[in-house]
PDB file of C-alpha atoms in Angstrom:
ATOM      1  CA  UNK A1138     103.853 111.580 120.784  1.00  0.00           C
ATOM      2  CA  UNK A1139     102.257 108.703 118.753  1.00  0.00           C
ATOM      3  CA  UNK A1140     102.055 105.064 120.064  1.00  0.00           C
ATOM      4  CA  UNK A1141     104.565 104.423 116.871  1.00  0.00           C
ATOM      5  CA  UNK A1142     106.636 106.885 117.934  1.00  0.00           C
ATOM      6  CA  UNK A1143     106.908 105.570 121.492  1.00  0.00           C
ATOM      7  CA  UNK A1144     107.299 102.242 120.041  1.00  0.00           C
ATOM      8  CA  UNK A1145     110.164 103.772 117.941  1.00  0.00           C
ATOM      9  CA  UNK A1146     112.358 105.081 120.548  1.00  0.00           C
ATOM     10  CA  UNK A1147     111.776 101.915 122.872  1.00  0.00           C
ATOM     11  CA  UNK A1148     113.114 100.125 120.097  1.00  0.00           C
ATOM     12  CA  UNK A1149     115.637 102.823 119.372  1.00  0.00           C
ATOM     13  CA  UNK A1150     116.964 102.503 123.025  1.00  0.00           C
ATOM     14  CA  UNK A1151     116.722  98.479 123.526  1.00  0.00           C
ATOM     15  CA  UNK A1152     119.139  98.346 120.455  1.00  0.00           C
ATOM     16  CA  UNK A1153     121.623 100.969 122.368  1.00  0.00           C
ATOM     17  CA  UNK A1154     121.617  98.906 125.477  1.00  0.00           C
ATOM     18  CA  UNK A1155     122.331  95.652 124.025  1.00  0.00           C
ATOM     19  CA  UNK A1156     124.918  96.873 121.610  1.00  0.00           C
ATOM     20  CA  UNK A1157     126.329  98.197 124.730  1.00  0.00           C
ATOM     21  CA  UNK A1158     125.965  94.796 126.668  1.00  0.00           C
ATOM     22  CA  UNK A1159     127.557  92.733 123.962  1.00  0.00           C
ATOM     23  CA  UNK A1160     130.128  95.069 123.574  1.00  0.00           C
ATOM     24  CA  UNK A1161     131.460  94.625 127.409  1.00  0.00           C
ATOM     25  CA  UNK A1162     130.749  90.950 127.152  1.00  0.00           C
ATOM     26  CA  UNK A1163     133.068  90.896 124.028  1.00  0.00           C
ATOM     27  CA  UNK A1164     135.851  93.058 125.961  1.00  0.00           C
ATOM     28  CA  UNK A1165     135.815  91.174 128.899  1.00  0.00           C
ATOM     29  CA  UNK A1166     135.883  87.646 127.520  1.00  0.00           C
ATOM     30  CA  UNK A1167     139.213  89.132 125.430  1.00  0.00           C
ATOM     31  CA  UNK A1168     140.622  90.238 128.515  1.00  0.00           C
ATOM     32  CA  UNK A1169     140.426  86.835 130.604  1.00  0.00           C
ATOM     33  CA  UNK A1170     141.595  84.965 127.701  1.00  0.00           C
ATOM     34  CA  UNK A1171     144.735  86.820 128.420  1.00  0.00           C
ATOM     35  CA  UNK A1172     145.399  85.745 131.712  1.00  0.00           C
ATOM     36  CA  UNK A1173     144.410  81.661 131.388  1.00  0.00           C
ATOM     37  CA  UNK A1174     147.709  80.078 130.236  1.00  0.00           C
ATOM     38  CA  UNK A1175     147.454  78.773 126.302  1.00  0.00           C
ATOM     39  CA  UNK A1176     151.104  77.157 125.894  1.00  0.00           C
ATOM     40  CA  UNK A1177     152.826  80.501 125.146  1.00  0.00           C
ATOM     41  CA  UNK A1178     151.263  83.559 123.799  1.00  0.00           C
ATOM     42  CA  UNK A1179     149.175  84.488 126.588  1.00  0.00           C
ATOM     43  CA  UNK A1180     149.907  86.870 129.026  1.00  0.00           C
ATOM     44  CA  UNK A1181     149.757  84.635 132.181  1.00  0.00           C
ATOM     45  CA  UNK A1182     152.357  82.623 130.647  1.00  0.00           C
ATOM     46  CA  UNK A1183     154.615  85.958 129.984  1.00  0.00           C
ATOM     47  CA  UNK A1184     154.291  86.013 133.500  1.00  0.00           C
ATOM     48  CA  UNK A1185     154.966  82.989 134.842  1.00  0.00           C
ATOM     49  CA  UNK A1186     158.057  82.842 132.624  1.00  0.00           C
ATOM     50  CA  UNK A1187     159.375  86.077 134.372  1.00  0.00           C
ATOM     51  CA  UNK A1188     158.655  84.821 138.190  1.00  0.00           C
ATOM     52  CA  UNK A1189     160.760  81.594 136.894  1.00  0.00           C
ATOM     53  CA  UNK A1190     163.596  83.545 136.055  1.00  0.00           C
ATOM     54  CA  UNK A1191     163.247  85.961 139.020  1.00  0.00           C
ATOM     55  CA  UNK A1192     162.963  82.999 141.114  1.00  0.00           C
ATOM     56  CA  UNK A1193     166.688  81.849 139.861  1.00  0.00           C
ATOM     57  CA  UNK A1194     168.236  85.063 140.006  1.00  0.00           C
ATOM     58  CA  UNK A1195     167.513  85.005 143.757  1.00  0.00           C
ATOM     59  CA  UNK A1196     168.643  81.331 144.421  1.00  0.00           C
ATOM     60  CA  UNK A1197     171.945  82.220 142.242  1.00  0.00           C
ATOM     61  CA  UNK A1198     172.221  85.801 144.315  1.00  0.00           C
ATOM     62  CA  UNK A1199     171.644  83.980 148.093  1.00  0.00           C
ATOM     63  CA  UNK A1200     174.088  81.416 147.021  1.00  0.00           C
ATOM     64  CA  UNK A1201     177.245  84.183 146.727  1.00  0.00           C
TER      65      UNK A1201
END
């Protein structure tokens, strides 16, 4: 193989890797905005909402 074709697939495989990086960095920062509370929408909020009302059905079930 050539130098320039060396050079090629060193290039060729540097692009792969950091497609591949950004790609994970891009899933992962979309995944832990879902579980930081935003006033809502996110899903640590869905959450929280449902412990809340678990939370009461237990108080209103030990009080009977």
């Amino acid at each position: 193989m050539t130098p320039e074709n060396w050079a090629a697939l060193a290039v060729s495989v540097m692009t792969i890797v950091i497609g591949f990086t950004a790609s994970i960095r891009w899933l992962v920062k979309h995944y832990l905005s879902e579980l930081r509370p935003n006033s809502g929408s996110s899903l640590r909020d869905s959450v929280d909402r449902l412990e809340a009302r678990v939370d009461r059905i237990y108080e209103i079930l030990c009080e009977k």
